Coordinates of C-alpha atoms and ligand atoms in Angstrom, one line a residue:
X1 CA 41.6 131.1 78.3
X2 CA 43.7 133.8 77.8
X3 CA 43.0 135.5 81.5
X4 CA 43.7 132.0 83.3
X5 CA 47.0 131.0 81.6
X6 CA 48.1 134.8 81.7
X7 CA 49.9 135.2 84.8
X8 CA 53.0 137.5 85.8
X9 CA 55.1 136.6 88.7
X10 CA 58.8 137.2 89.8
X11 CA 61.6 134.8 89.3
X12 CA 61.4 134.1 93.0
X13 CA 58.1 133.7 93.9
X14 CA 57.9 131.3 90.7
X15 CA 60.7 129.9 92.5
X16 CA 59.6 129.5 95.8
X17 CA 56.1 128.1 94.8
X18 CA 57.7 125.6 92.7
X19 CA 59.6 124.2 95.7
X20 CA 56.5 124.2 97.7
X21 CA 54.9 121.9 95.3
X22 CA 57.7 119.6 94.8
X23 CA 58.3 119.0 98.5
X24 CA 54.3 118.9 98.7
X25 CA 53.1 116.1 96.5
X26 CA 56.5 114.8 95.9
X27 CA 58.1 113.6 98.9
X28 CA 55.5 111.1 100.4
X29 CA 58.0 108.0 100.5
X30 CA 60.3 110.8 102.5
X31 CA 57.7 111.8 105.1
X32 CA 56.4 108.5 105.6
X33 CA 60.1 107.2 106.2
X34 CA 60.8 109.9 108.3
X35 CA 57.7 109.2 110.4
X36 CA 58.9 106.2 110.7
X37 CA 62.1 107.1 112.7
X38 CA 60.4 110.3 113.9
X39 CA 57.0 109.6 115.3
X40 CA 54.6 112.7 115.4
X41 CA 54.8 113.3 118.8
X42 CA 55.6 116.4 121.2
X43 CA 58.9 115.6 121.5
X44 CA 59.4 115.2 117.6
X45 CA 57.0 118.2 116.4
X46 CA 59.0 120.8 116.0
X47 CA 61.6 119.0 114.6
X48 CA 59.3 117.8 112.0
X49 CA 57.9 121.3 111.0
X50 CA 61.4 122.2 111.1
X51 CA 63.1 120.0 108.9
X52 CA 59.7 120.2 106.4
X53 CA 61.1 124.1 106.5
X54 CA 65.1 123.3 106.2
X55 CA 64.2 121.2 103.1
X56 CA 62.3 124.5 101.6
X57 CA 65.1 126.6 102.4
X58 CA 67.5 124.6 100.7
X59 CA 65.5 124.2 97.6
X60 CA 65.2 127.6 97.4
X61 CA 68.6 128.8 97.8
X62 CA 69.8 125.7 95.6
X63 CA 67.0 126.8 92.4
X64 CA 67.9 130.9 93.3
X65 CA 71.8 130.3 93.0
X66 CA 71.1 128.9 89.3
X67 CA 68.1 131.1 88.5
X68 CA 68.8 133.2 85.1
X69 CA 66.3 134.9 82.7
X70 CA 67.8 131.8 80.5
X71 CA 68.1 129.4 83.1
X72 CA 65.3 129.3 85.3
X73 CA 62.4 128.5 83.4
X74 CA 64.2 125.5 81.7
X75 CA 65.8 124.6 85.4
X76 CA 62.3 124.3 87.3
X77 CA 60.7 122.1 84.1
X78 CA 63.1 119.7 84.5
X79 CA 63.2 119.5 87.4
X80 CA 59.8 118.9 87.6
X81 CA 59.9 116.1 84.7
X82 CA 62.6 114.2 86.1
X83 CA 61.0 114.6 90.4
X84 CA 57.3 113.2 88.5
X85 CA 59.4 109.9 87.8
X86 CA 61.5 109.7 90.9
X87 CA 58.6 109.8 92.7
X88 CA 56.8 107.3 91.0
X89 CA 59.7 104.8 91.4
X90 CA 60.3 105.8 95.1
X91 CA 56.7 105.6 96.0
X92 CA 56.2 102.1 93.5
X93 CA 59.3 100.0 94.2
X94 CA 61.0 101.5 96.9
X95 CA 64.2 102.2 95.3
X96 CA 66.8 104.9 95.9
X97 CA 67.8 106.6 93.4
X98 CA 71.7 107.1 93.6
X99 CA 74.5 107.3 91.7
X100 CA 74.4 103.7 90.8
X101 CA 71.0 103.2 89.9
X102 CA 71.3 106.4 87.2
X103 CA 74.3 104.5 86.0
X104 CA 71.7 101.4 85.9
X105 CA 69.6 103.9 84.4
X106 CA 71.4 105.2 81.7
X107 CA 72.9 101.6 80.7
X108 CA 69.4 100.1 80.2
X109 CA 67.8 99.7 76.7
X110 CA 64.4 100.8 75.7
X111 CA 63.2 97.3 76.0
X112 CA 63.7 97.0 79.7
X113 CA 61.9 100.2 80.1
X114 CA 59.5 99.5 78.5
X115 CA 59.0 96.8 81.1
X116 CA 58.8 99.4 83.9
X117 CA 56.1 101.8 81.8
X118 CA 52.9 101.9 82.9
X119 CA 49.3 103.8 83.1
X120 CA 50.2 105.1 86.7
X121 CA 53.7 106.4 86.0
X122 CA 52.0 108.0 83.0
X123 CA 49.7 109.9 86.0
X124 CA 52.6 111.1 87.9
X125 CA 54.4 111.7 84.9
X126 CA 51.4 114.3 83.7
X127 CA 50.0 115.7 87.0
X128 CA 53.3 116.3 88.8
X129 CA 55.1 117.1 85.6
X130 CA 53.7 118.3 82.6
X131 CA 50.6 120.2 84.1
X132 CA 52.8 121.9 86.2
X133 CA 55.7 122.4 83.6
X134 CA 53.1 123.8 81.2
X135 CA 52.1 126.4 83.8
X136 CA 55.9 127.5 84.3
X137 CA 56.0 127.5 80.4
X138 CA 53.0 129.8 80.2
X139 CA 54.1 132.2 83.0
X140 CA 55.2 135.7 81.9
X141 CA 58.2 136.1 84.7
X142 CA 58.4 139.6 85.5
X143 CA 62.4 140.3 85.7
X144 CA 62.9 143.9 87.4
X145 CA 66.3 145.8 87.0
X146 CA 69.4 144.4 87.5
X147 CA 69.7 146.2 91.2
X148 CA 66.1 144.8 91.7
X149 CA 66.3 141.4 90.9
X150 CA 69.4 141.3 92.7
X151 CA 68.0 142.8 96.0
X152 CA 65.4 140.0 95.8
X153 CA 67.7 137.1 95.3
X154 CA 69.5 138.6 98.2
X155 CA 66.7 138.6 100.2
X156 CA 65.2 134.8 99.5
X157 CA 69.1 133.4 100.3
X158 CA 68.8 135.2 103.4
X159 CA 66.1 133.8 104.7
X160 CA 67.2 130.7 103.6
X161 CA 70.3 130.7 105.3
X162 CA 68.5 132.1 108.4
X163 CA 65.7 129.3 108.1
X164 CA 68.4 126.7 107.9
X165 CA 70.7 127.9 110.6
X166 CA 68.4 128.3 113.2
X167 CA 66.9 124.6 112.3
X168 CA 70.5 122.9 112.9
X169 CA 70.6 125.3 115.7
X170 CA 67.5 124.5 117.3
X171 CA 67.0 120.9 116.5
X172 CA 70.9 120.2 116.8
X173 CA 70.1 117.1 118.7
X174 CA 67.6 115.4 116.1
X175 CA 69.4 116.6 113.4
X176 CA 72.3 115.0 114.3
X177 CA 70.6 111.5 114.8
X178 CA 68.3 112.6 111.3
X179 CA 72.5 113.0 109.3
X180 CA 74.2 110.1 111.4
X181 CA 72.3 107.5 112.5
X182 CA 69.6 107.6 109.5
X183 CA 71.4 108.0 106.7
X184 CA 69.0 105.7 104.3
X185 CA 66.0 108.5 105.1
X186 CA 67.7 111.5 103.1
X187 CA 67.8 108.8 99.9
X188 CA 64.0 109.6 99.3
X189 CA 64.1 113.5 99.7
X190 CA 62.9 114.8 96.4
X191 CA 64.5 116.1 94.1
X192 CA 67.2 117.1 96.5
X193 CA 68.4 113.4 96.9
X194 CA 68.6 112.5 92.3
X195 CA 70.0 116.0 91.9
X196 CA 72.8 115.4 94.1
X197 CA 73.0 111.7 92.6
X198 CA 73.6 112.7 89.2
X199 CA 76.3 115.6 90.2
X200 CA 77.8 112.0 92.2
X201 CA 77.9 110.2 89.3
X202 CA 78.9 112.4 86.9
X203 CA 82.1 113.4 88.9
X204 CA 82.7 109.3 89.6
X205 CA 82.3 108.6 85.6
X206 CA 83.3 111.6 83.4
X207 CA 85.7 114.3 85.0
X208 CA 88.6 112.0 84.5
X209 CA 89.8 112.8 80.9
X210 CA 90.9 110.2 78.5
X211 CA 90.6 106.2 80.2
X212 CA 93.8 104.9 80.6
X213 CA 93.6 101.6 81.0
X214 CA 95.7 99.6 83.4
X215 CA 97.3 96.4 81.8
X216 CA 97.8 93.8 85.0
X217 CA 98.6 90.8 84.0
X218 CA 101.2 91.4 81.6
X219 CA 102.8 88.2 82.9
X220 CA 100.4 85.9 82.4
X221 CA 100.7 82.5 80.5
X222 CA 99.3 79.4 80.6
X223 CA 102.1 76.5 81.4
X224 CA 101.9 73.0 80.9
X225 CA 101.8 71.3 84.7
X226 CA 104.8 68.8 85.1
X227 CA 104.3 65.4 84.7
X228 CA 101.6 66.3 82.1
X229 CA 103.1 66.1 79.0
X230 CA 100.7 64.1 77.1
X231 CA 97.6 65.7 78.6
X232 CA 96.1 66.7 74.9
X233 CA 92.5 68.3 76.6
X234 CA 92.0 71.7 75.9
X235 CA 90.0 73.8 78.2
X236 CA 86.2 74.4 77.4
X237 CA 84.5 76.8 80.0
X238 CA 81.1 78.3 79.9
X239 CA 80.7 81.0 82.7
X240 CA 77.0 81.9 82.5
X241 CA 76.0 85.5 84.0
X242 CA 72.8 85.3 85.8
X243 CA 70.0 88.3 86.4
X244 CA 68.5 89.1 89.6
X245 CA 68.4 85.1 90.6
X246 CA 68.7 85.6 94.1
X247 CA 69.4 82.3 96.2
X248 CA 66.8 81.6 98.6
X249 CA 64.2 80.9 95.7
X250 CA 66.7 77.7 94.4
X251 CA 65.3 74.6 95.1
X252 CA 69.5 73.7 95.1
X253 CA 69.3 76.1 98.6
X254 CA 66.5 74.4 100.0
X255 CA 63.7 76.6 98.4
X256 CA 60.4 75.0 99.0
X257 CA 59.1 75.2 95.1
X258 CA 61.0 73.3 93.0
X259 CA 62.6 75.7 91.2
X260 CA 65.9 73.3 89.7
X261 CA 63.8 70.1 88.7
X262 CA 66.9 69.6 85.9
X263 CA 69.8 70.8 88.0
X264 CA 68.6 68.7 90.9
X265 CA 69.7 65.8 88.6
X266 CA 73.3 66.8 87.5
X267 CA 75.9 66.4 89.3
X268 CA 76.8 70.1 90.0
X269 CA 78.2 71.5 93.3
X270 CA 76.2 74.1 95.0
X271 CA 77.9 77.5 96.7
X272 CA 74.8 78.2 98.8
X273 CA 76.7 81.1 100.9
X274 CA 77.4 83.2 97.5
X275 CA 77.2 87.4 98.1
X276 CA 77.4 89.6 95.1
X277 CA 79.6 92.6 95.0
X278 CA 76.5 95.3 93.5
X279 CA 72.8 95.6 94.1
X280 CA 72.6 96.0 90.1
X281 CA 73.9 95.2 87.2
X282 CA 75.8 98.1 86.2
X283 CA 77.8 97.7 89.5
X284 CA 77.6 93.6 90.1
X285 CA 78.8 92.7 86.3
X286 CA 82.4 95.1 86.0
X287 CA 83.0 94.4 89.9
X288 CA 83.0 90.3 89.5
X289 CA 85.3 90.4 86.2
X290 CA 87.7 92.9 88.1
X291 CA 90.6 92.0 90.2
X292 CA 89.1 94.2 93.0
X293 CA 87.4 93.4 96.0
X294 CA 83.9 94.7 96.5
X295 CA 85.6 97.4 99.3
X296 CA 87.9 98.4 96.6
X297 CA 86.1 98.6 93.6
X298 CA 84.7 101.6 92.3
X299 CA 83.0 102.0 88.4
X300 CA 86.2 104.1 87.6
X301 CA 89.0 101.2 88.4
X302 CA 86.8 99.1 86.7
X303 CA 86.6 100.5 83.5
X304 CA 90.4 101.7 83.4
X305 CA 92.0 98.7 84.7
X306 CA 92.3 95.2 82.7
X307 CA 89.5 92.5 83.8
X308 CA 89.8 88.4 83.9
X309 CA 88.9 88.5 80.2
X310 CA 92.1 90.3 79.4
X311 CA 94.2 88.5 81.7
X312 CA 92.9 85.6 79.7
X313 CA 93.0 87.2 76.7
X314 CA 97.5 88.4 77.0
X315 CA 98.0 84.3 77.0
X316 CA 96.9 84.1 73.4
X317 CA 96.0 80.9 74.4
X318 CA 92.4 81.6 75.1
X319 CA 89.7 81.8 72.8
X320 CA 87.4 84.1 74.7
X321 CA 83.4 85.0 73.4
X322 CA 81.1 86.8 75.2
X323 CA 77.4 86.5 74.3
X324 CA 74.7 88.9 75.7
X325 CA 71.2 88.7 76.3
X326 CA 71.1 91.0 78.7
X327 CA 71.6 95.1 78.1
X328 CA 75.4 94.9 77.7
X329 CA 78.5 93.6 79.2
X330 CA 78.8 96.9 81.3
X331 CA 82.1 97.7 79.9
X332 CA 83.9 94.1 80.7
X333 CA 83.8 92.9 76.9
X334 CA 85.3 95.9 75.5
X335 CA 88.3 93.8 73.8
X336 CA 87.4 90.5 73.3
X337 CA 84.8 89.1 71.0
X338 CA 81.1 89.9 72.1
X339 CA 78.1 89.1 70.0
X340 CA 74.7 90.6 70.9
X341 CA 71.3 88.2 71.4
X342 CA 69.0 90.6 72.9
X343 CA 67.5 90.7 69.0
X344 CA 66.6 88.3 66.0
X345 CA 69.3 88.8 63.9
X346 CA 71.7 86.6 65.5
X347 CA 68.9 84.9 68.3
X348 CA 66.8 82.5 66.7
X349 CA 64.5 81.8 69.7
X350 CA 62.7 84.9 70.2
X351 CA 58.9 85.8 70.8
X352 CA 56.7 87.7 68.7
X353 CA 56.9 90.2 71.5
X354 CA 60.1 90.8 71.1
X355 CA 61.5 88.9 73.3
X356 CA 64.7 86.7 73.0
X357 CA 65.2 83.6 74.9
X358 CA 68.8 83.0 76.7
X359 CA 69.0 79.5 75.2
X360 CA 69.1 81.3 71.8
X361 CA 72.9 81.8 73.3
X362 CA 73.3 78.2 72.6
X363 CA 72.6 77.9 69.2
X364 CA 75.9 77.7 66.8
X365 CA 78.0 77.0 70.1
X366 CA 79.0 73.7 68.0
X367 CA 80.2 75.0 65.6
X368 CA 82.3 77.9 67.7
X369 CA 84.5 74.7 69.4
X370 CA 85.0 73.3 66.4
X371 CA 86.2 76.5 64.8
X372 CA 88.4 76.7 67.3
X373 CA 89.7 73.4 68.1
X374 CA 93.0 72.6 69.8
X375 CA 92.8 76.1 71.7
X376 CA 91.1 76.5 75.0
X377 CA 88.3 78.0 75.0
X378 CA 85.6 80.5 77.6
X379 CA 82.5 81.5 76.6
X380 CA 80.4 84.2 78.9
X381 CA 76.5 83.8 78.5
X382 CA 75.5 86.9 80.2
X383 CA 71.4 86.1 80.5
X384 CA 68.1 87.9 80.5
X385 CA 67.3 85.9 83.4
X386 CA 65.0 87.0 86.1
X387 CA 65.1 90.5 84.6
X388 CA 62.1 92.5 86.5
X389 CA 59.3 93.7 87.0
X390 CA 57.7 91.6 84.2
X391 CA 58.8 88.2 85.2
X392 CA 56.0 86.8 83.8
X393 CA 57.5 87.7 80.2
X394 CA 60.8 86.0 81.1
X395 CA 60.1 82.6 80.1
X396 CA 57.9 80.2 77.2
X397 CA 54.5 79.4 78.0
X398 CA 55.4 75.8 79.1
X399 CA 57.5 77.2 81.8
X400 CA 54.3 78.3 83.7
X401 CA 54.5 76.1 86.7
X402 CA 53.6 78.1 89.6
X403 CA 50.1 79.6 89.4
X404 CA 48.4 82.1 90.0
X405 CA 51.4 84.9 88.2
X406 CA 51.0 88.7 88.5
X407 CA 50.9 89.7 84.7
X408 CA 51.4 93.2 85.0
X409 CA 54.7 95.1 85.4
X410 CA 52.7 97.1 88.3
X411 CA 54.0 94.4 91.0
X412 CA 52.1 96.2 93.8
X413 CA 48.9 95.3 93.0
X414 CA 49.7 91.8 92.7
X415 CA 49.7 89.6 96.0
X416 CA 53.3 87.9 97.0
X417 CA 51.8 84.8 96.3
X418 CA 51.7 85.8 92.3
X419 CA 54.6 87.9 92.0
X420 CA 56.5 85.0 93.1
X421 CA 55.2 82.6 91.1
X422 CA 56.5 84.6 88.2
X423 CA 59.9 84.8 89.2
X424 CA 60.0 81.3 90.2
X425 CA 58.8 80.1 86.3
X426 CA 61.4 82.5 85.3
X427 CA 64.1 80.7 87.6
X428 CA 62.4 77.7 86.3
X429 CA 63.3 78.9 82.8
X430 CA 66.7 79.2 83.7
X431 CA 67.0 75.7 85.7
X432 CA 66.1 74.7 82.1
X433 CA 68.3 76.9 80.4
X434 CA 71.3 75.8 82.7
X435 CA 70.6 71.8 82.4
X436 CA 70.8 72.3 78.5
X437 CA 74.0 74.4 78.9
X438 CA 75.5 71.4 80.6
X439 CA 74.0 68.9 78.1
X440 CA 75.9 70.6 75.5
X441 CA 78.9 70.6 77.3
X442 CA 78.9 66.8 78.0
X443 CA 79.5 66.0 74.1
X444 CA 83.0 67.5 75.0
X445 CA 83.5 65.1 78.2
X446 CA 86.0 63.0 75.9
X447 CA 88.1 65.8 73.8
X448 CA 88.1 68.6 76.2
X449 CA 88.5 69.5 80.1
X450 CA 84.5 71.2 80.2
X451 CA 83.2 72.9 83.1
X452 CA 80.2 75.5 83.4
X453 CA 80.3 77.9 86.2
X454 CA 76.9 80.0 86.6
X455 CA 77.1 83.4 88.9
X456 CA 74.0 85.4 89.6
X457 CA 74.9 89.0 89.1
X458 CA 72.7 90.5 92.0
X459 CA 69.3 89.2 94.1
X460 CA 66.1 90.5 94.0
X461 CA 63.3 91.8 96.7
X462 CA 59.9 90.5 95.6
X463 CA 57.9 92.7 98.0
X464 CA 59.1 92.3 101.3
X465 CA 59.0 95.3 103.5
X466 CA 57.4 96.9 100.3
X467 CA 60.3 96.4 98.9
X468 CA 60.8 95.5 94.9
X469 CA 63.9 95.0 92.6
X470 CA 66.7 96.1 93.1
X471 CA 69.2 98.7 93.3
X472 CA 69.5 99.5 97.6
X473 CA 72.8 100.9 98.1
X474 CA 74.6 98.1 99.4
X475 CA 74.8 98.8 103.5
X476 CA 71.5 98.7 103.8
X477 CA 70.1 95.8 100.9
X478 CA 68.2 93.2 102.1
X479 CA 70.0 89.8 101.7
X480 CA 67.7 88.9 99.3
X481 CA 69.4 91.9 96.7
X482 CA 73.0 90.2 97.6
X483 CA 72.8 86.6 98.6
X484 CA 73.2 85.1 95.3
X485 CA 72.4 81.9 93.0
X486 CA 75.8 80.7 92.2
X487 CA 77.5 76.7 91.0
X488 CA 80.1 74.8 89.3
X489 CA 80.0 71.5 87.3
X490 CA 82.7 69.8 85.8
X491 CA 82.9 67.5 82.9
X492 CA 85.1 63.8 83.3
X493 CA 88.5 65.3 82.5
X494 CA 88.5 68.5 84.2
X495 CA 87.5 66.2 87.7
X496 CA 91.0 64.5 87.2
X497 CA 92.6 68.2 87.9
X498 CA 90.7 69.2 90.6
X499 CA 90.0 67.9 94.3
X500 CA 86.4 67.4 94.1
X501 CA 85.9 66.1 97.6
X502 CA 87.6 69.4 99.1
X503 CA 85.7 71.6 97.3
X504 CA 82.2 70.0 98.6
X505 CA 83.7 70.1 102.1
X506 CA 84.0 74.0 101.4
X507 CA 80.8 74.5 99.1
X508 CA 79.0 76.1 101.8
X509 CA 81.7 78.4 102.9
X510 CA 80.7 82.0 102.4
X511 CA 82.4 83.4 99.4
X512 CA 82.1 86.3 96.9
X513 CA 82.1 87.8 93.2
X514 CA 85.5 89.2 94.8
X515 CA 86.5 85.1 94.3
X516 CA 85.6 84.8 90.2
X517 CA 89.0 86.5 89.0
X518 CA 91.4 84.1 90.9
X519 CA 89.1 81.1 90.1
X520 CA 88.8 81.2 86.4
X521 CA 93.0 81.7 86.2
X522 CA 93.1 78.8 88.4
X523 CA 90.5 77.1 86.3
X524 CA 92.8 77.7 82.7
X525 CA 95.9 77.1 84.8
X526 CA 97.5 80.6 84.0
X527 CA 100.4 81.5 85.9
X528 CA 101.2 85.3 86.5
X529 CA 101.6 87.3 89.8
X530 CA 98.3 88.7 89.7
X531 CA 97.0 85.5 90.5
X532 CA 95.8 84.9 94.7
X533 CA 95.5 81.3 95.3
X534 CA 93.7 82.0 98.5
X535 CA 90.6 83.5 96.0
X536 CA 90.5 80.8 94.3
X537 CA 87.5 79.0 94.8
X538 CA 88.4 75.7 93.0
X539 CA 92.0 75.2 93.0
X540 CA 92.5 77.2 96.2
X541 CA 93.4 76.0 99.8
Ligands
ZN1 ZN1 71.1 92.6 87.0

């Protein structure tokens, strides 16, 4: 034992062979994308062998630039860790693994990833990790003098550089088309792609100091309309928060399962043209409570800048609660009320599993209005929702429609046909979970102006061009990751405010998240100079 695990190598060859295995066994959702766009043909060939060797070199000279007696064992272990899981994702669901997604990533509870854990992840996770980590571990690294080891740093960055140059040089043509026109095929390049990713996203979140936040709003107060003196209603809103409902699978868009059996029969009005600002929560949830536009918004404003809530919130004359059974709020529920449902000890409906059910939400809701009666009141339900892979754990036995339903989290070795069928008893869940909302609501139809708006957050791809989730940066996401479940229903009193028959003349009209800002001040009748009628959804033109 002790001859086999006894090796002695220098820092660079360690180096260098370490590379050769990462770009090896992990970069086959790279190659096969780049084959793809790049047949292997003669005019392609030696572009192909060159770029395998431009990705080396650049491994190399990026590991050699950090490499340390201290560093370098550490660096190329976890490096190796983190690439075994990358690849596993890339290679499973498809996803790219950018700044957002580690955002995504980092925000996510244990139970949500424990949804994504599985025997075959635990397979990359030991053969193109640990196995190789514990070899690195084991290695004696034979450091020469300072001059020496110097000398053959030197020596790898030279070739490098060389190898590098003379493949831009050579293959200037393809490489130009490989940087420019096919942007999406460098997102799978492993680990070079999730390195750079996290150096992205820690410059977009933490190298700004202290957050300052933004107050806009200052302005804003709710005034009575004229004429309107003895109009006692107070405002009750619910805004519910979808996950991953994307809009083609509503029966309300024409979906060919019927997914909204209960909403079917409301009277709700439908925006079946609905895009989402984020391919995932992180992004979608901050960017649809902010004043920005999905061009302008960026995690940075959206943390440091006042949302809707606040805006409400400076009228003191809005109760505002937020209730979450999803991870978080992502930052938007920072100063207002917010009471978490993701566990037992305020959800009374959850599983044995674990699980909490989003009608859980609902329960003590009574007694919340009555609290706080005479004062208008919003309440956010941010949901569990569609939450994947493991739809089939989203909703109560009785919810199982649509059979057969893949029951593992491993969604590719399911057909369409079952994964599907999950997500639609999930949706089913929610039609369910939506129709009760509502239910609740109309015991206010008398003593308050009630209306429930529900918002998706993001869609979902269930399989199509291999494609899972969620998460695609958002040039390049299917419309099924943006194209969004999304409607409005309004109690008796609130109809006498609004022009119901314009809105449905305009309910198919493409809007946005950008749109939820200006709506709900329109909704609570808030004046301030923030406020863009021509965002406004309901009371707009
Ligand atoms: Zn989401």
């Amino acid at each position: 034992m002790k001859y086999i695990l006894h090796f002695t190598w220098t820092q660079t060859r360690l180096i260098f062979f370490t590379v050769l295995f990462l770009v090896i066994f992990g970069n086959y959702s790279f190659f096969t994308n780049v084959l793809k766009v790049y047949p292997l043909d003669i005019h392609n060939i030696g572009f192909l062998i060159s770029l395998v060797l431009f990705i080396i070199a650049l491994n190399v000279f990026m590991f050699i630039l950090f490499s340390s007696k201290y560093t370098t064992k550490f660096m190329l272990i976890l490096v190796l860790l983190i690439s075994s899981l990358t690849n596993y994702f890339m290679n499973t669901y498809h996803i790219v693994v950018d700044d957002d997604m580690i955002r995504n990533a980092i925000q996510t509870n244990l139970n949500e990833s424990m949804d994504l854990f599985s025997i075959k992840q635990i397979l990359y996770f030991t053969f193109l990790g640990v196995i190789p980590s514990y070899f690195i571990y084991k290695v004696d690294i034979e450091y020469g003098g300072k001059r020496k080891e110097l000398l053959r740093k030197v020596i790898y960055i030279f070739i490098s550089l060389v190898l590098i140059g003379l493949s831009l040089f050579i293959f200037s043509k393809h490489y130009a088309s490989f940087f420019r026109e096919h942007k999406p095929l460098r997102y799978t390049v492993n680990p070079t792609y999730w390195i750079y990713s996290i150096g992205n996203y820690v410059s977009k979140t933490l190298n700004s100091g202290p957050i300052i936040i933004e107050k806009i709003g200052t302005d804003a107060k709710i005034v009575e309309k004229d004429g309107d003196e003895n109009d006692e209603h107070t405002e009750l809103i619910i805004l519910v928060v979808g996950e991953a409902a994307r809009a083609d699978h509503f029966s309300l868009n024409g979906y060919t399962k019927q997914t909204n059996p209960l909403l079917e029969k409301e009277d709700i009005i439908n925006f079946s043209n609905m895009k989402s600002c984020g391919t995932s929560t992180a992004l979608s949830v901050p960017c649809m409570f902010s004043i920005f536009n999905r061009a302008d918004y960026d995690y940075k404003k959206g943390i440091s800048t006042y949302n809707i809530l606040d805006v409400l919130q400076t009228t003191k004359d809005v109760e505002i609660l937020w209730r979450d059974n999803n991870s978080d709020s992502k930052g938007v529920a920072l100063r207002v009320p917010y009471e978490d449902y993701k566990s037992s000890k305020l959800n009374t409906i959850c599983e044995e599993d674990g699980e909490c059910r989003d009608e859980g939400m609902l329960v003590g809701i009574d007694e919340y209005i009555k609290k706080n009666k005479g004062k208008d009141i919003l309440i956010v339900l941010h949901q569990m929702g569609n939450h994947g892979p493991a739809y089939y754990k989203r909703y109560p036995k009785e919810f199982e429609k649509f059979m057969p339903v893949c029951k593992t989290n491993q969604l590719e070795e399911c057909t369409k046909e079952e994964i599907s069928n999950g997500y639609d008893n999930a949706l089913l869940y929610t039609d369910y979970f939506l129709s009760k909302t509502i239910n609740l609501l109309k015991k206010y139809n008398n003593s308050h102006e009630t209306a429930m708006i529900y918002m998706s957050d993001h869609g979902e791809s269930l399989g199509e061009n291999g494609l899972y989730l969620h998460g695609l940066p958002y040039f390049m996401a299917p419309d099924s990751q943006t194209h969004i479940g999304s409607f409005v229903w309004f109690g008796d009193e609130m109809k006498k405010d609004i022009s119901i028959k314009k809105l449905i003349d305009k309910k198919d009209n493409e809007y946005s998240q950008d749109y939820l800002f200006h709506t709900l001040l329109g909704l609570f009748e808030v004046q301030t100079k923030v406020y863009d009628k021509s965002k406004d959804i309901i009371n707009g033109d």
